[in-house]
Tab-separated table of N, CA and C in Angstrom:
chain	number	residue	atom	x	y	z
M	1	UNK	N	2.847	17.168	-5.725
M	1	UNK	CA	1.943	18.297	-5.741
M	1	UNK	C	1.055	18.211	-4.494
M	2	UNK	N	0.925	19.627	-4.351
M	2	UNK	CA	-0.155	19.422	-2.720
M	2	UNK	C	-0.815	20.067	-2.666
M	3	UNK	N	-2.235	19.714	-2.442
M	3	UNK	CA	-2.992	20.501	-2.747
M	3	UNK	C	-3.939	20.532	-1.239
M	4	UNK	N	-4.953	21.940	-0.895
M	4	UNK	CA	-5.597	21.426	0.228
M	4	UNK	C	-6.364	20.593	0.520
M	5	UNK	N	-6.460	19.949	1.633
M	5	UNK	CA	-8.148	19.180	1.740
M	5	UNK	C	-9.014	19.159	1.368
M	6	UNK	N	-9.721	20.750	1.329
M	6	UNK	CA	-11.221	21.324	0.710
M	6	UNK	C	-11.049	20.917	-0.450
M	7	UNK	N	-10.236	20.932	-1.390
M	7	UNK	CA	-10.189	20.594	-2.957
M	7	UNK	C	-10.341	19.355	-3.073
M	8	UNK	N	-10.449	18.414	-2.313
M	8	UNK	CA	-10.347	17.170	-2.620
M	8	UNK	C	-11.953	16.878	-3.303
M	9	UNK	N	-12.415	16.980	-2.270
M	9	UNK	CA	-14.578	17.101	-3.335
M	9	UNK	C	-14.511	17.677	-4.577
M	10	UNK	N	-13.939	18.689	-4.430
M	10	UNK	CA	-13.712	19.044	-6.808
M	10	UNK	C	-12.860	18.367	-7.146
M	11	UNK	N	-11.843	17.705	-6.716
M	11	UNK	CA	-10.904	16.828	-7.800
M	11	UNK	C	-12.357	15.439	-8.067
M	12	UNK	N	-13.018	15.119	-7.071
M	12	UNK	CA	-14.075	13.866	-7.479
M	12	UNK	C	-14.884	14.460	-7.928
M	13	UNK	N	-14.953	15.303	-8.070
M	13	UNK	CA	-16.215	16.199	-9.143
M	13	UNK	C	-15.810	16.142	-10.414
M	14	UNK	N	-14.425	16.277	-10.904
M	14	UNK	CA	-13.785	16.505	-12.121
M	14	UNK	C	-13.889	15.111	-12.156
M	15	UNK	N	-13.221	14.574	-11.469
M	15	UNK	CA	-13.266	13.212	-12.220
M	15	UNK	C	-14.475	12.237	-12.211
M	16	UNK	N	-15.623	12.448	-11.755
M	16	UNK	CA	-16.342	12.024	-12.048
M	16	UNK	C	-17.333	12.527	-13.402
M	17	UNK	N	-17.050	13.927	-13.288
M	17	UNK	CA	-17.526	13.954	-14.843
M	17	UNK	C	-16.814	13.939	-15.797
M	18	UNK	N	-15.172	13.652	-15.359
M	18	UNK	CA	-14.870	12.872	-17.138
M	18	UNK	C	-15.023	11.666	-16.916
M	19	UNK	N	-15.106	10.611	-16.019
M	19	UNK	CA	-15.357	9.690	-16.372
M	19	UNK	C	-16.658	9.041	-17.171
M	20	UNK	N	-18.002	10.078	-16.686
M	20	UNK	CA	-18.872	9.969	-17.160
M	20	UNK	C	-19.082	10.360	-18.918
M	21	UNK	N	-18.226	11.120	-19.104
M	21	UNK	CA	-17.950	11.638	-20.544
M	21	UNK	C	-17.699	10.686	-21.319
M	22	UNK	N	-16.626	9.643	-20.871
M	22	UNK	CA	-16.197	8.274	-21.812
M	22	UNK	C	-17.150	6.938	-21.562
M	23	UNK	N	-18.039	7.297	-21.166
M	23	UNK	CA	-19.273	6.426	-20.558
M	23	UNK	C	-18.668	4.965	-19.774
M	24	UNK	N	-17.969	5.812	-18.732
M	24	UNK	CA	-17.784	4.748	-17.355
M	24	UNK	C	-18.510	4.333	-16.944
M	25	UNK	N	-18.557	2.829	-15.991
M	25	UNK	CA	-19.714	2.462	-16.139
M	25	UNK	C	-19.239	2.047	-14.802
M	26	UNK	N	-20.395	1.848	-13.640
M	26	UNK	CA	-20.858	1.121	-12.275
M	26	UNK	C	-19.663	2.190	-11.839
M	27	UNK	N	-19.985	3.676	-11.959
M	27	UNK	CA	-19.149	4.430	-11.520
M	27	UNK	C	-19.471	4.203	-9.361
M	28	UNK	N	-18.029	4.755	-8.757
M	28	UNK	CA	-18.752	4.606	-7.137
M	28	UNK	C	-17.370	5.561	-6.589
M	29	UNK	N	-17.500	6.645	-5.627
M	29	UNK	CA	-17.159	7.610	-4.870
M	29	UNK	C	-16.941	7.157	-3.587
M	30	UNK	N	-15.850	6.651	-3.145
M	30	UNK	CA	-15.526	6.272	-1.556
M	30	UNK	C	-15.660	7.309	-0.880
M	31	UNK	N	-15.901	7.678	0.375
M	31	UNK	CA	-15.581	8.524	1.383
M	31	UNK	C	-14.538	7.821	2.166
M	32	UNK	N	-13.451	7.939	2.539
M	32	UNK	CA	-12.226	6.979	3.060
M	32	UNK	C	-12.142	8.176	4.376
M	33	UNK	N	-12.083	9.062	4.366
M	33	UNK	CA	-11.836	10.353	5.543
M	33	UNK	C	-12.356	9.812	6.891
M	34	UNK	N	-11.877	9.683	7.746
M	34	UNK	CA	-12.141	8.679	9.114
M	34	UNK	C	-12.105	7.238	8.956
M	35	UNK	N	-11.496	6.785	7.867
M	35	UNK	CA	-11.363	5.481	8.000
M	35	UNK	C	-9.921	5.376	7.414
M	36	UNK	N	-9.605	5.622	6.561
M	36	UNK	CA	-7.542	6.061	6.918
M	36	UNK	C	-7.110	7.324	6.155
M	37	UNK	N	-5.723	7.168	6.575
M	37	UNK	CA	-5.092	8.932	6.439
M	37	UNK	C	-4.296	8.533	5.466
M	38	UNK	N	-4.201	7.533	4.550
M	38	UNK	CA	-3.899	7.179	3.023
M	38	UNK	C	-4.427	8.020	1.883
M	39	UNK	N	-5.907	8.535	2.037
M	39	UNK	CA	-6.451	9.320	1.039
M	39	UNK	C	-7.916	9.871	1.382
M	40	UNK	N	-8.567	10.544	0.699
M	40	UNK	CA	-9.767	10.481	1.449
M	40	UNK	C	-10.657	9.925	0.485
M	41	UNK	N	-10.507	9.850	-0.662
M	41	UNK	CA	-11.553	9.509	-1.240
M	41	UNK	C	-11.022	8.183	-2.704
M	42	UNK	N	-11.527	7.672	-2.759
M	42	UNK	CA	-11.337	6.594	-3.980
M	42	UNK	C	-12.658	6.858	-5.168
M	43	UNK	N	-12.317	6.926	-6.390
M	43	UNK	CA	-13.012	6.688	-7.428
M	43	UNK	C	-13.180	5.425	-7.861
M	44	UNK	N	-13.865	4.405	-8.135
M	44	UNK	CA	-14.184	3.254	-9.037
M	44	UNK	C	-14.677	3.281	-10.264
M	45	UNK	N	-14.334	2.984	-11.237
M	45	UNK	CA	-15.021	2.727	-12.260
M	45	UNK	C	-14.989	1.628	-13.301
M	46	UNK	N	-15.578	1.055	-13.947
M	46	UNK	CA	-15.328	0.149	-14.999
M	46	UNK	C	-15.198	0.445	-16.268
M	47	UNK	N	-14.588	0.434	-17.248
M	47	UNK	CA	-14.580	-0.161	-18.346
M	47	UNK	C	-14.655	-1.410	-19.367
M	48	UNK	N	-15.034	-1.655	-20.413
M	48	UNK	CA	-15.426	-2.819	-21.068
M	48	UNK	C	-14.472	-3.255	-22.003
M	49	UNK	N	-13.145	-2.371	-21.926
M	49	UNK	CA	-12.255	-3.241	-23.078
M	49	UNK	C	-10.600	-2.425	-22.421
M	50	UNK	N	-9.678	-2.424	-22.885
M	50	UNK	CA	-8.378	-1.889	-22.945
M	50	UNK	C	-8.423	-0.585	-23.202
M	51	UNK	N	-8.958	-0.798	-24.121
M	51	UNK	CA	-9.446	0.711	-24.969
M	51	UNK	C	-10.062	1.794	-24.126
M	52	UNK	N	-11.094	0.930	-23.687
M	52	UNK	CA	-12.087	2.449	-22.724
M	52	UNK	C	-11.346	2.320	-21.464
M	53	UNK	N	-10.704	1.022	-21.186
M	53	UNK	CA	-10.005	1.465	-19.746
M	53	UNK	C	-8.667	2.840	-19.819
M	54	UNK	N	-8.203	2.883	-20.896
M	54	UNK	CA	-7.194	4.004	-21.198
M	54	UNK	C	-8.219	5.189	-21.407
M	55	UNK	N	-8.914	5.320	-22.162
M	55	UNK	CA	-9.513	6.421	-22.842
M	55	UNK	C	-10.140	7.099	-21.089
M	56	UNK	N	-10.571	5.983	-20.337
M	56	UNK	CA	-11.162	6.748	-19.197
M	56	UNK	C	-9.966	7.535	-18.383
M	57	UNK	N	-8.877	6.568	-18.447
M	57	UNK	CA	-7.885	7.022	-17.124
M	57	UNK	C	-7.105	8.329	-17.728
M	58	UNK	N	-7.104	8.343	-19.226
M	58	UNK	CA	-6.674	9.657	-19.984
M	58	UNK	C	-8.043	10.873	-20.049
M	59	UNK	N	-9.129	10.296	-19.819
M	59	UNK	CA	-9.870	11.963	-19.329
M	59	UNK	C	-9.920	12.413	-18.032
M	60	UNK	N	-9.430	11.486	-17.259
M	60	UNK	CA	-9.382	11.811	-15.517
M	60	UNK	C	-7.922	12.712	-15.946
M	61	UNK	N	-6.846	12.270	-16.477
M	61	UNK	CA	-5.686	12.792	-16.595
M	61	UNK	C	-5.854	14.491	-16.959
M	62	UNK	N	-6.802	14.245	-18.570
M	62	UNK	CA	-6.922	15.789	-19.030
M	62	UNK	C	-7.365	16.771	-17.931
M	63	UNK	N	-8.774	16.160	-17.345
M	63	UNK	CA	-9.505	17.191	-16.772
M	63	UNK	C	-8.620	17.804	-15.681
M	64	UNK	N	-7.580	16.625	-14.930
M	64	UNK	CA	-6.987	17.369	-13.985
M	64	UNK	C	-5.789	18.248	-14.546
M	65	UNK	N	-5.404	17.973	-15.450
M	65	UNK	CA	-4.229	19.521	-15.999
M	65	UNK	C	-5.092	20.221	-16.408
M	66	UNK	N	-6.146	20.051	-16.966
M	66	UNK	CA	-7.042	21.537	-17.413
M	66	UNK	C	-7.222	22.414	-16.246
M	67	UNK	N	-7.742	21.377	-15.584
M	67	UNK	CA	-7.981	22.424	-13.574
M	67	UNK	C	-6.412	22.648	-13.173
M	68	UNK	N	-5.131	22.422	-13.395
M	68	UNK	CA	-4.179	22.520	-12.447
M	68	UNK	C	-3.659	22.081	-11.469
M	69	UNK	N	-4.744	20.714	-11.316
M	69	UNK	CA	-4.279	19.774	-10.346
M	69	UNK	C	-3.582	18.622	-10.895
M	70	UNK	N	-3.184	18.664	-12.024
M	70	UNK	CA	-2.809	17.188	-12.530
M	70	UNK	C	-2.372	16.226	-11.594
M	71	UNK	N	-2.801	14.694	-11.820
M	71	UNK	CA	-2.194	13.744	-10.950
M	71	UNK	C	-0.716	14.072	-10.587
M	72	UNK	N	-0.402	13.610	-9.802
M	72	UNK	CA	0.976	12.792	-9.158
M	72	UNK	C	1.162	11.921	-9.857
M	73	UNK	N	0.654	10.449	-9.599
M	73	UNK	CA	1.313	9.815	-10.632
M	73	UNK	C	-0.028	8.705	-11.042
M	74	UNK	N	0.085	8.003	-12.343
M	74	UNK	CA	-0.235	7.333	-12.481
M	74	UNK	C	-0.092	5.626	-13.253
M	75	UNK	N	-0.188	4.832	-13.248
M	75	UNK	CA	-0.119	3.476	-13.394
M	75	UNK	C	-1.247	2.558	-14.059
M	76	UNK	N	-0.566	1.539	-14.305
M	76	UNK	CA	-0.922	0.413	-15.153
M	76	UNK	C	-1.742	0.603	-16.718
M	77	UNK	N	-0.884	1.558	-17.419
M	77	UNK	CA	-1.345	2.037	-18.375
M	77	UNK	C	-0.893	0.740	-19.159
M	78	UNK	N	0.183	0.417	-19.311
M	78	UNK	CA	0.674	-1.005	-19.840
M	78	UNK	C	-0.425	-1.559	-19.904
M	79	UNK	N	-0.819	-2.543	-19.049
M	79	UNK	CA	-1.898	-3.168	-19.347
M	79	UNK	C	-3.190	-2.968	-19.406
M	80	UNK	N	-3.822	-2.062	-18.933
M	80	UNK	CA	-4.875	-1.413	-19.163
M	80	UNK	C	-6.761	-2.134	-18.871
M	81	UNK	N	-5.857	-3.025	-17.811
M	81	UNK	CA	-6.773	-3.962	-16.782
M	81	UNK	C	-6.995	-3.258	-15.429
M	82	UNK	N	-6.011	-2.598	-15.191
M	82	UNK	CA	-6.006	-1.443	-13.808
M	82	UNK	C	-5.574	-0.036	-13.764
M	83	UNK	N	-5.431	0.512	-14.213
M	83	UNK	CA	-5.189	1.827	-14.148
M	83	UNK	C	-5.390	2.519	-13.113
M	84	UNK	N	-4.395	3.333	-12.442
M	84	UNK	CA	-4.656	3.705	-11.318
M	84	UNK	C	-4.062	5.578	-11.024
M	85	UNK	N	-4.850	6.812	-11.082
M	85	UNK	CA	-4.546	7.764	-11.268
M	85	UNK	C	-4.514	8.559	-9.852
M	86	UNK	N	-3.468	8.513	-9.717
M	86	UNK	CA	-3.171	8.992	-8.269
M	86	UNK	C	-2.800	10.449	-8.370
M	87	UNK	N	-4.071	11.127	-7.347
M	87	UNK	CA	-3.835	12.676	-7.409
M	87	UNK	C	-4.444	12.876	-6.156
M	88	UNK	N	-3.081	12.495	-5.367
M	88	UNK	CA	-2.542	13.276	-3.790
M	88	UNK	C	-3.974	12.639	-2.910
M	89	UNK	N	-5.261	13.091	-2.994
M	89	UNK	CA	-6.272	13.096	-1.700
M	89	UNK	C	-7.510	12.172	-2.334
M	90	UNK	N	-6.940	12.077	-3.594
M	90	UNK	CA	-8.139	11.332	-4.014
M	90	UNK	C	-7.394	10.134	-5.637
M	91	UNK	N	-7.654	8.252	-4.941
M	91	UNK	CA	-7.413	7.739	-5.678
M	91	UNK	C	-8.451	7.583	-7.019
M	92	UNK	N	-7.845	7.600	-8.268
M	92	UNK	CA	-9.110	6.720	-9.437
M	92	UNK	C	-8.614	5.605	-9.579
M	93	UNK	N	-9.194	4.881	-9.488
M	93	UNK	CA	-9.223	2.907	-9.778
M	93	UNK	C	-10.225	3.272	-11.411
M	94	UNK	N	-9.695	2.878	-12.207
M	94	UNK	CA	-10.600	2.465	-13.613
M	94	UNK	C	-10.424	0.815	-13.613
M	95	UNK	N	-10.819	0.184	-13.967
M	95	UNK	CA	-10.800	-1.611	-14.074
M	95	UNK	C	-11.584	-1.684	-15.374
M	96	UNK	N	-11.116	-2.949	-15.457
M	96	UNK	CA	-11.698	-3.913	-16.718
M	96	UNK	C	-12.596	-4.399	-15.316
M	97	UNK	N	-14.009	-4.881	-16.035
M	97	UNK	CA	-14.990	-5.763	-14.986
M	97	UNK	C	-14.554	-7.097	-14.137
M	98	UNK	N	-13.903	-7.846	-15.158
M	98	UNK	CA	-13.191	-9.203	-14.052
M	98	UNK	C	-12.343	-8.976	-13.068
M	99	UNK	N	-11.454	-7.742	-13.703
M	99	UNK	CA	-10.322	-7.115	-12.667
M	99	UNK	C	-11.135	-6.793	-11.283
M	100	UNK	N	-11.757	-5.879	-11.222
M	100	UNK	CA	-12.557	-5.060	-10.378
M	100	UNK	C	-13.635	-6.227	-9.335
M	101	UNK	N	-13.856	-7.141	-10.174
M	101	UNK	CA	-14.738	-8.189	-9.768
M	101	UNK	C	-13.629	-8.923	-8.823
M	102	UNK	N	-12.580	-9.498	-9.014
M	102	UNK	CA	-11.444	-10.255	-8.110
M	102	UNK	C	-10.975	-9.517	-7.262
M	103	UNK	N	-10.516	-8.044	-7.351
M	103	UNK	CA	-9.841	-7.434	-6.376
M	103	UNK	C	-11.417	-6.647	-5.111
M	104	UNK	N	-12.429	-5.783	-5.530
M	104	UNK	CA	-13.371	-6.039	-4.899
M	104	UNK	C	-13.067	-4.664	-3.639
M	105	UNK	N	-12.550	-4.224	-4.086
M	105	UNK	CA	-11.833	-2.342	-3.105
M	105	UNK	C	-13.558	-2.420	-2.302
M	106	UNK	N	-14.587	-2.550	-2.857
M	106	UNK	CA	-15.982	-2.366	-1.890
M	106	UNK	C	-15.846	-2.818	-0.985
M	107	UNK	N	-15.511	-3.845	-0.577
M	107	UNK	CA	-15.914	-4.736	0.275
M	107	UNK	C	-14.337	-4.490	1.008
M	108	UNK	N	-13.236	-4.473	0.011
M	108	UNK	CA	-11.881	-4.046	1.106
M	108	UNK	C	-12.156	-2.677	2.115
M	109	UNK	N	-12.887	-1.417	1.543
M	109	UNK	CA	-12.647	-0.928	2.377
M	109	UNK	C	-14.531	-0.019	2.539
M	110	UNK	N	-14.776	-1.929	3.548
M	110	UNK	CA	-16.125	-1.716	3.418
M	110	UNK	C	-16.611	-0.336	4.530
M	111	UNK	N	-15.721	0.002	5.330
M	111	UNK	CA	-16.050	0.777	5.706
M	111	UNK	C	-16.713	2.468	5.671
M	112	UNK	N	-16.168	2.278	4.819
M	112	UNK	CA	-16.263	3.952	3.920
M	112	UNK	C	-17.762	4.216	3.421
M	113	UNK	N	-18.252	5.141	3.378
M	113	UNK	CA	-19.112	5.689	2.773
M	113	UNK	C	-19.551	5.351	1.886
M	114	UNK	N	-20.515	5.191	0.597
M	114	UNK	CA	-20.251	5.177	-0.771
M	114	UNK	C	-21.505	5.671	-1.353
M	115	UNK	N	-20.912	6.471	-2.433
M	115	UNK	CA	-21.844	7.220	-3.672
M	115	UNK	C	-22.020	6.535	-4.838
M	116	UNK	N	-23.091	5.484	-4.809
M	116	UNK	CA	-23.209	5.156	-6.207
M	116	UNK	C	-23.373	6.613	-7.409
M	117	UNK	N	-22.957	6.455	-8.021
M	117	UNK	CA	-23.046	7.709	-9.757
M	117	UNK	C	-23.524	6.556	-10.637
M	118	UNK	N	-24.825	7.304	-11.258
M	118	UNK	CA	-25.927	6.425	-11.863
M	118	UNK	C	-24.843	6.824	-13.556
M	119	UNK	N	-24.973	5.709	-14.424
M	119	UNK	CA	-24.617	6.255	-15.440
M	119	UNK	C	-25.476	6.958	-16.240
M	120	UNK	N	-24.912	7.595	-17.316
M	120	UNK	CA	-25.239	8.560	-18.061
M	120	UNK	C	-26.881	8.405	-18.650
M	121	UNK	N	-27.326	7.289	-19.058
M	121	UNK	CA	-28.463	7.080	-19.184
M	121	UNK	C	-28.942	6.862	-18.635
M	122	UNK	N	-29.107	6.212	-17.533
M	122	UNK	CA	-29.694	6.196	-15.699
M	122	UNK	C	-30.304	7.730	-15.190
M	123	UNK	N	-29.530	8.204	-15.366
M	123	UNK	CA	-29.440	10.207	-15.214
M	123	UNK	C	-30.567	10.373	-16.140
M	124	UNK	N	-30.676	10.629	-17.659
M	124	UNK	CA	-31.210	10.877	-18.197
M	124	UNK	C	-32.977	10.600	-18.004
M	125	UNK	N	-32.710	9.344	-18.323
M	125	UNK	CA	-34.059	8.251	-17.844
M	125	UNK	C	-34.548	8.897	-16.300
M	126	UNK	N	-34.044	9.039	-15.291
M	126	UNK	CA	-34.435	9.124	-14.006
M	126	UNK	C	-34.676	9.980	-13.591
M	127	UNK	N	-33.439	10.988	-14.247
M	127	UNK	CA	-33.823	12.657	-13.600
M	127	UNK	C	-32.959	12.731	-12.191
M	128	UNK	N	-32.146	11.951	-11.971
M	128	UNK	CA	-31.583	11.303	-10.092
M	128	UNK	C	-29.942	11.759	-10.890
M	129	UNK	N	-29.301	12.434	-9.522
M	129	UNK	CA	-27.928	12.756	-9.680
M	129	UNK	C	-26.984	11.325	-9.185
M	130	UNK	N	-26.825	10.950	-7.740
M	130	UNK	CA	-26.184	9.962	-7.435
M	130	UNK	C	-27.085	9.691	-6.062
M	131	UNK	N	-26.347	8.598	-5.477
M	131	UNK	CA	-27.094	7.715	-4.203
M	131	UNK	C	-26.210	7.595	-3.474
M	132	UNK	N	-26.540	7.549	-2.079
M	132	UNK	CA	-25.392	7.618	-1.058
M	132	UNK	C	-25.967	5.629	-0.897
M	133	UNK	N	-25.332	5.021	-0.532
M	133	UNK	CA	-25.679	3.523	-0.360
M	133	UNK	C	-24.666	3.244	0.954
M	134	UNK	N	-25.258	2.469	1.380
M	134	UNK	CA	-24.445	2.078	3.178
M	134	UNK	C	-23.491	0.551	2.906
M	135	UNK	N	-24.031	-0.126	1.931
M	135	UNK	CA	-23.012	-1.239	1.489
M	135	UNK	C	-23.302	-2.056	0.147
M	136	UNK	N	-22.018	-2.295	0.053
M	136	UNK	CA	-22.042	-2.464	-1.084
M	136	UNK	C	-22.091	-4.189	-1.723
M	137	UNK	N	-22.815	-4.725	-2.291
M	137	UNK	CA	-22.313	-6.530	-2.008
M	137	UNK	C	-21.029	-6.947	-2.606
């Protein structure tokens, strides 16, 4: 499926608010665009069990057939330590915390941009949408 460039900022819009729906957690928005022609943007997120790691990578899934963009493809539903929802211009990484903690995509592709997304009660409490941050530890 191919979709244009410009769409790529609403596919991380969609998927950042379903991820926020299944209460993803240490959500983060790569900007990858000038740093390679692999994708432009990466999603991160965590989950705390098998369970919410599926339940998240299946509302990134819904929201994008509801919009018409459904992924291309996606992976590691089996185990449900990485999940990885690939839709064309923009990757989602969901992780279990240790996963995400060993492999470490921040710091791989420290170059990029990044949008911390406060979680759902962060928002609430704060009144603050997201944070642009220059690095990440």
């Amino acid at each position: 499926m191919i979709r244009p460039k410009q769409d790529a900022r609403r596919v991380v819009d969609l998927t950042v608010e379903a991820l926020r729906s299944r209460k993803g957690e240490d959500i983060l928005v790569m900007d990858l665009r000038g740093v390679t022609d692999l994708v432009d943007y990466f999603v991160l997120c965590t989950g705390n069990s098998d369970t919410q790691v599926k339940a998240l990578a299946d509302a990134v899934v819904e929201a994008l057939e509801r919009d018409g963009t459904g992924p291309w493809h996606v992976e590691g539903y089996e185990g449900r330590k990485w999940v990885l929802v690939d839709a064309v211009d923009v990757a989602v990484h969901v992780f279990q915390g240790p996963v995400r903690e060993f492999y470490r995509l921040e710091r791989l592709w420290g170059d990029a941009r990044m949008e911390m997304i406060p979680d759902e009660a962060e928002t609430v409490e704060s009144g603050q949408a997201s944070q642009m941050v220059s690095e990440v530890p």
